[in-house]
Coordinates of C-alpha atoms and ligand atoms in Angstrom, one line a residue:
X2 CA 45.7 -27.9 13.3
X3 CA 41.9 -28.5 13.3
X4 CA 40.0 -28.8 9.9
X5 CA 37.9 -26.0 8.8
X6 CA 34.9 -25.2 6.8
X7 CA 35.5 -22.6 4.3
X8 CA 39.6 -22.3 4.5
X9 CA 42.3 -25.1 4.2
X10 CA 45.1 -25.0 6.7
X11 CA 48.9 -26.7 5.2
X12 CA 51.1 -28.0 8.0
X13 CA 54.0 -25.4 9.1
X14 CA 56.4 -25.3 6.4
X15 CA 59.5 -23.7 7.2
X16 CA 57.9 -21.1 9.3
X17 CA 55.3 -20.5 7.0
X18 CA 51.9 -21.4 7.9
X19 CA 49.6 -21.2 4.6
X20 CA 45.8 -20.6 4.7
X21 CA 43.7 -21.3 1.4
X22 CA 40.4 -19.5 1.3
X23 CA 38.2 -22.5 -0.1
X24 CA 34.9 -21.3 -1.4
X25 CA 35.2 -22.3 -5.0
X26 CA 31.5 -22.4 -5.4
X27 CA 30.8 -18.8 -4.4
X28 CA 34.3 -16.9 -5.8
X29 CA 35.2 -17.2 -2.2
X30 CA 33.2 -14.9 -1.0
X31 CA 34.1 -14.0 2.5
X32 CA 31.0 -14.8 4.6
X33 CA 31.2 -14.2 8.8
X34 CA 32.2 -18.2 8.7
X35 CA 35.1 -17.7 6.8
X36 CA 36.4 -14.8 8.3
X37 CA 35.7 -16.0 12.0
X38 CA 37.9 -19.1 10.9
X39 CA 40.8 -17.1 9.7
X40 CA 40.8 -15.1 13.1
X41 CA 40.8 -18.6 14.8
X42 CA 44.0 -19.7 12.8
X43 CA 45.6 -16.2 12.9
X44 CA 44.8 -17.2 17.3
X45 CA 46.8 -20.0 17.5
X46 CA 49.5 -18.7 15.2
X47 CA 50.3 -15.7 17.2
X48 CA 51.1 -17.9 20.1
X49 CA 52.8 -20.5 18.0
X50 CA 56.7 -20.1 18.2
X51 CA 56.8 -22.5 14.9
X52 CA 55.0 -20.0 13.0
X53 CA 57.1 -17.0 12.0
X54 CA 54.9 -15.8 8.7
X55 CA 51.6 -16.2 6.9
X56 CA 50.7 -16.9 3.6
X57 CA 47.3 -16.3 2.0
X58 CA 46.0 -17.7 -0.6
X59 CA 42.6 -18.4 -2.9
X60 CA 42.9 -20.5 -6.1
X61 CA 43.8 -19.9 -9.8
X62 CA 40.5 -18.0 -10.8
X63 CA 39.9 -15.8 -7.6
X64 CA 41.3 -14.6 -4.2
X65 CA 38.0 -13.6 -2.5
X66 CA 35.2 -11.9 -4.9
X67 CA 34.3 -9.8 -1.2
X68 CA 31.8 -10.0 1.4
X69 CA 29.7 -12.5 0.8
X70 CA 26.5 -11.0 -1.1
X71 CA 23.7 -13.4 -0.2
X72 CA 24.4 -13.3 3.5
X73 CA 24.8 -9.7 3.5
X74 CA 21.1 -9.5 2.0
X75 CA 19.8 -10.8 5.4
X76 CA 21.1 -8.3 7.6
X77 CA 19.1 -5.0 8.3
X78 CA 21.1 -2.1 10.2
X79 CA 20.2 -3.9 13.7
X80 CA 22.3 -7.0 12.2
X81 CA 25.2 -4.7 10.4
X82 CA 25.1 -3.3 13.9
X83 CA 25.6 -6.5 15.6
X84 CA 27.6 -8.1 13.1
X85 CA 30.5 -10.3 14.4
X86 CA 33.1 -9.7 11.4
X87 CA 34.4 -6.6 12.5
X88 CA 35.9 -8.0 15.4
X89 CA 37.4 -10.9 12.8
X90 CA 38.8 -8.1 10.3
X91 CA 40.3 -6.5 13.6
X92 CA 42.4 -10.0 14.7
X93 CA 43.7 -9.6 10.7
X94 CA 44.8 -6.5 11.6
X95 CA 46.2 -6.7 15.1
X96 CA 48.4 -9.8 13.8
X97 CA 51.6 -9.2 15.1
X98 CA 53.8 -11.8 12.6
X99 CA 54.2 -10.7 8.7
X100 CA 51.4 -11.7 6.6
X101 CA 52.2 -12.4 2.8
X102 CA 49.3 -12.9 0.5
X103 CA 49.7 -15.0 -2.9
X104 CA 46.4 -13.1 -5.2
X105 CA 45.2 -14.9 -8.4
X106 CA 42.0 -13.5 -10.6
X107 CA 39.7 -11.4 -8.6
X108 CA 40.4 -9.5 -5.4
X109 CA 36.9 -7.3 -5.0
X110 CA 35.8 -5.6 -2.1
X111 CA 36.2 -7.5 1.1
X112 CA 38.8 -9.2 -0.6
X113 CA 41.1 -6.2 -1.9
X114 CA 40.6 -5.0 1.6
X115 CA 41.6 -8.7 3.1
X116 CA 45.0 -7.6 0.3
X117 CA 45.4 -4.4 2.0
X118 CA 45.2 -6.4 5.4
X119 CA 48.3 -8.2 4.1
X120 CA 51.7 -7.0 4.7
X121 CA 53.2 -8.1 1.2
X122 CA 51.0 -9.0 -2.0
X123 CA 52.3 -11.0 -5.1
X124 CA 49.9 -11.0 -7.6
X125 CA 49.5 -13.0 -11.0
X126 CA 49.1 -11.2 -13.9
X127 CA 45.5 -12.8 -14.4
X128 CA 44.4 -10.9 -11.1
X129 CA 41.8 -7.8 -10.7
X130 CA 41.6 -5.5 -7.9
X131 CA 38.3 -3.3 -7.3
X132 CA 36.0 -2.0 -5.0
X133 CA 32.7 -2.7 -6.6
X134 CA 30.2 -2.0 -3.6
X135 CA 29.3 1.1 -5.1
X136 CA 27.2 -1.0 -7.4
X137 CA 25.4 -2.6 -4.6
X138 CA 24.4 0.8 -2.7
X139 CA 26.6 0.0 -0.5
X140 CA 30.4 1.4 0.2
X141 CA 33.5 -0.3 1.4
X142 CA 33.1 -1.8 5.0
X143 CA 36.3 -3.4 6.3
X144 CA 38.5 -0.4 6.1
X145 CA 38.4 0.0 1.8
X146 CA 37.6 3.7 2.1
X147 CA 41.1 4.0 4.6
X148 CA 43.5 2.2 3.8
X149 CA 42.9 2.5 -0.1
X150 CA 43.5 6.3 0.1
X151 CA 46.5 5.7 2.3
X152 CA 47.9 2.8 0.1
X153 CA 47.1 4.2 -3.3
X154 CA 46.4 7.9 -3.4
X155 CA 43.4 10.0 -3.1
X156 CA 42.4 10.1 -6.8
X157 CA 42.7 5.9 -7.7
X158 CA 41.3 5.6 -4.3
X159 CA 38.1 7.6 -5.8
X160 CA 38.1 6.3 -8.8
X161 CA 38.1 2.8 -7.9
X162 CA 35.3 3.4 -4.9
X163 CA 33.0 5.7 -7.2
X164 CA 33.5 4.2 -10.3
X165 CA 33.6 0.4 -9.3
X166 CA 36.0 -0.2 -11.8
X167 CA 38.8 -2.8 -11.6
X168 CA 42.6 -2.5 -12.2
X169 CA 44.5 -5.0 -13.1
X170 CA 47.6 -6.3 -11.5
X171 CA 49.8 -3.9 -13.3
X172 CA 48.1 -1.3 -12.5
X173 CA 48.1 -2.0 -8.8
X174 CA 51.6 -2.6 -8.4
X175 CA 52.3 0.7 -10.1
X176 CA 50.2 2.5 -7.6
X177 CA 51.8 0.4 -4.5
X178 CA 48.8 -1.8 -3.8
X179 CA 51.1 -5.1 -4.2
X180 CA 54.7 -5.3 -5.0
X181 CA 55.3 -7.8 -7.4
X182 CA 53.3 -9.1 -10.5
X183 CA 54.4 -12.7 -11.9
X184 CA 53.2 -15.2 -13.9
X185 CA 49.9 -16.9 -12.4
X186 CA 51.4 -20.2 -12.3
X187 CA 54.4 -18.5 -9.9
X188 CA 52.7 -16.0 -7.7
X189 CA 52.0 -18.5 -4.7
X190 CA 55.9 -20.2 -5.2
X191 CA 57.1 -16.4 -5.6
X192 CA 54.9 -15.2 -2.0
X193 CA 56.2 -19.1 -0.1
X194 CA 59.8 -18.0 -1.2
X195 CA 59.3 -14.8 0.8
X196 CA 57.6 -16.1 3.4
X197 CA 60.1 -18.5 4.1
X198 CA 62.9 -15.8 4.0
X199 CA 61.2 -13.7 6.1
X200 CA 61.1 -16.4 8.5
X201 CA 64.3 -17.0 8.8
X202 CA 64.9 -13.1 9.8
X203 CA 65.0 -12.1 13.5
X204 CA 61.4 -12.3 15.1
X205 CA 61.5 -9.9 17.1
X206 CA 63.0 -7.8 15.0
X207 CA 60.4 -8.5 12.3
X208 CA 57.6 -8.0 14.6
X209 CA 58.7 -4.7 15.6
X210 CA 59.4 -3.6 12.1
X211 CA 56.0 -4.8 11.2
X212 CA 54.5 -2.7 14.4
X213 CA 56.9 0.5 13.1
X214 CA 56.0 0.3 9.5
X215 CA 51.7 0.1 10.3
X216 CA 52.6 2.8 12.6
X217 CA 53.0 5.1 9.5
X218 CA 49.6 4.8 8.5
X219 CA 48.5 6.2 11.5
X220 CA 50.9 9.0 13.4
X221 CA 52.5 12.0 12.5
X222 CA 56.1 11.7 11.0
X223 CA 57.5 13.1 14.3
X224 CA 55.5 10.1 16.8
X225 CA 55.8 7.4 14.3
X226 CA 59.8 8.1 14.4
X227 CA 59.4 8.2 17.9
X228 CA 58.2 4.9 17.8
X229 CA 60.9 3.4 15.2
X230 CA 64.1 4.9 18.1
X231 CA 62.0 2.7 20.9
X232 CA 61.5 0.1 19.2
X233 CA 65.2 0.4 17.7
X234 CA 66.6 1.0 21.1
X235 CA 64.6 -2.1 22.3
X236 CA 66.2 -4.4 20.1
X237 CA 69.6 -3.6 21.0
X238 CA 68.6 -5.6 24.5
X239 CA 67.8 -8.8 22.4
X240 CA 70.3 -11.6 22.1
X241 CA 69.6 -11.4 18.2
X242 CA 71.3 -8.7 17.4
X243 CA 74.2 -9.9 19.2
X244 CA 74.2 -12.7 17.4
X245 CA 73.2 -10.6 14.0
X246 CA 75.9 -8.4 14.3
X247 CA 78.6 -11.4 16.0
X248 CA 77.8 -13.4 12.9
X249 CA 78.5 -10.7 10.3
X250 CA 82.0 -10.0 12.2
X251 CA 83.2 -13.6 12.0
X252 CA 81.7 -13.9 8.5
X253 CA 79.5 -17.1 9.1
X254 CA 75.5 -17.5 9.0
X255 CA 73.6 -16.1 12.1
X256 CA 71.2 -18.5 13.9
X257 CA 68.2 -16.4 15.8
X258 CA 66.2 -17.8 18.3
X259 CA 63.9 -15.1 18.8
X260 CA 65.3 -13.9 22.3
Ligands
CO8_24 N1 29.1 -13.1 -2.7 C1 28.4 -14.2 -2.8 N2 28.5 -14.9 -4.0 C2 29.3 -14.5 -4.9 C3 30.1 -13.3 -4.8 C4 29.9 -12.6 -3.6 N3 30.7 -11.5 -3.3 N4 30.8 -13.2 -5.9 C5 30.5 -14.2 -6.7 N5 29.6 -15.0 -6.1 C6 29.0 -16.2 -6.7 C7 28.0 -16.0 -7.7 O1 26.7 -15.7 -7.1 C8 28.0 -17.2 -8.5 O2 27.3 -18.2 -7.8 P1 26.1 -19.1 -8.5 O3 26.8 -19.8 -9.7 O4 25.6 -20.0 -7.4 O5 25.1 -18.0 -9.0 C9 29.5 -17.6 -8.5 O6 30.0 -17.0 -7.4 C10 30.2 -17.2 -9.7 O7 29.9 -15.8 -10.0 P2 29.5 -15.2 -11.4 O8 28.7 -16.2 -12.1 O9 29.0 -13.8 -11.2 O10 31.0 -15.2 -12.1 P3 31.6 -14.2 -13.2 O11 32.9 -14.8 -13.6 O12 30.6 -14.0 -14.3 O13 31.8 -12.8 -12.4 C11 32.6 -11.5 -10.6 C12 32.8 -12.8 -11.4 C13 33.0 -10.3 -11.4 C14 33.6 -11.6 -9.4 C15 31.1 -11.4 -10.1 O14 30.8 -12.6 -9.5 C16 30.9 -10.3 -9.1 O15 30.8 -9.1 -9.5 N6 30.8 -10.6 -7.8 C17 30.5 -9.6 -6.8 C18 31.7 -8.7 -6.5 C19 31.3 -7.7 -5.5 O16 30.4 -6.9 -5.7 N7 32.0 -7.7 -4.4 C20 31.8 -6.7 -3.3 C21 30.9 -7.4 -2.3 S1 30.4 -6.3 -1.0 C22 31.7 -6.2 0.0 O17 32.7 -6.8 -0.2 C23 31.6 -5.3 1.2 C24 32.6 -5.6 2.3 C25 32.1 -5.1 3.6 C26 32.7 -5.8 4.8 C27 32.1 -5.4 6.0 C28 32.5 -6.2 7.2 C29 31.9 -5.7 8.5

């Protein structure tokens, strides 16, 4: 794996591949740099058999403070128009293998919507979750305004956006934005240990779980069960669940292999 600029990239570990925003200096603000070098990782990981989940991390003090401020003062509407990170936040999005992020301190703006891009959060109990735009004149941009009112509900999802106020983890796990809340010193241990048994699941059967469960977000109850049976009926041609189901009948461990 190639060294980057604004994230640090561990070796595969277990299946997990871990990604480290790594802008200390500016709360890791989430400038077009640092998003275009995520999209680059997430790339070669989608094609990577080795990698079967992501972790995301920032460090003790802050996950990613949101788009980055200064370089978002240079852009006029032409430039916003033009801008290149939509197409990053898309390749988040679009990434087909589980992501699980690992959030310390602050998670604002860009980067409570890089959480909501995540498939499972762990937070510390040190962390803060907001949507501060409003106090720029600005609102969310990378899918805030969506996904938070999907995620959380219409009237935290107001709050949060109008106000600018921040919750804290607590407060976000009880509305469903993350799922557990630890101790700071755990959270990243606590998101690898999933991570790792999450890659030791099925692949295909964790991508199309991940695919059925987005789905949600987006269909009617009767198309997204629609796609759940296909991609149910799908899996039944995999040698997986052969081996899933052969494994639990003669009572030993199953090995996949992603076929
Ligand atoms: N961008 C750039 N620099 C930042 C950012 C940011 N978002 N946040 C913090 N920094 C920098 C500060 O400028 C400061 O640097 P310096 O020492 O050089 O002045 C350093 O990080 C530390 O910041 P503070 O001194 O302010 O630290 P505090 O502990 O006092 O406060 C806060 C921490 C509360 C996190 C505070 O820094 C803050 O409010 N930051 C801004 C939070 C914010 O408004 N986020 C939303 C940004 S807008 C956005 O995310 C829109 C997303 C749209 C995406 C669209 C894609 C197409």
């Amino acid at each position: 794996m190639q060294t980057y600029e604004d994230i640090l990239v561990d070796s595969v570990q277990d299946g997990v591949l871990t990604i480290r925003l790594n802008r200390p200096e500016a709360y890791n603000a989430l400038r077009t740099q640092l998003l275009s070098e995520i999209a680059d990782v997430l790339a070669q990981a989608k094609d990577d058999e080795t990698v079967k989940a992501v972790l995301i991390t920032g460090n003790d003090k802050v996950f990613a403070a949101g788009a980055d401020i200064k370089e978002m003062a240079s852009l006029d509407a032409v430039g916003v128009m033009n801008d290149p990170r939509p197409a990053h936040w898309r390749a988040i999005a679009q990434f087909p293998k589980p992501i699980v992020a690992a959030v310390n301190g602050f998670a604002l703006g860009g980067g409570c919507e890089l959480v909501m891009h995540c498939d499972i959060v762990i937070a510390g109990d040190n962390a803060q979750f907001g949507q501060p735009e409003i106090n720029l004149g600005i609102i969310p941009g990378a899918g805030g305004t969506q996904r938070l009112i999907r995620t959380i509900g219409k009237s935290m999802a107001m709050q949060l956006v109008l106000s600018g106020e921040f919750i804290s983890a607590e407060q976000a796990r009880d509305f469903g934005l993350i799922s557990e809340v630890t101790i700071p010193e755990r959270s990243f241990e606590r998101a690898m240990e999933l991570a790792k048994k999450i890659a030791t699941k099925p692949p295909i059967a964790v991508r199309l779980a991940k695919e059925s469960l987005l789905k949600a977000y987006e269909t009617t109850l009767d198309s997204g069960l629609n796609i759940e049976r296909k991609a149910f009926t799908m899996l039944a041609a995999t040698q997986d669940r052969n081996e899933g189901i052969a494994a639990f009948m003669e009572k030993r461990k199953p090995e996949f292999k992603g076929k």
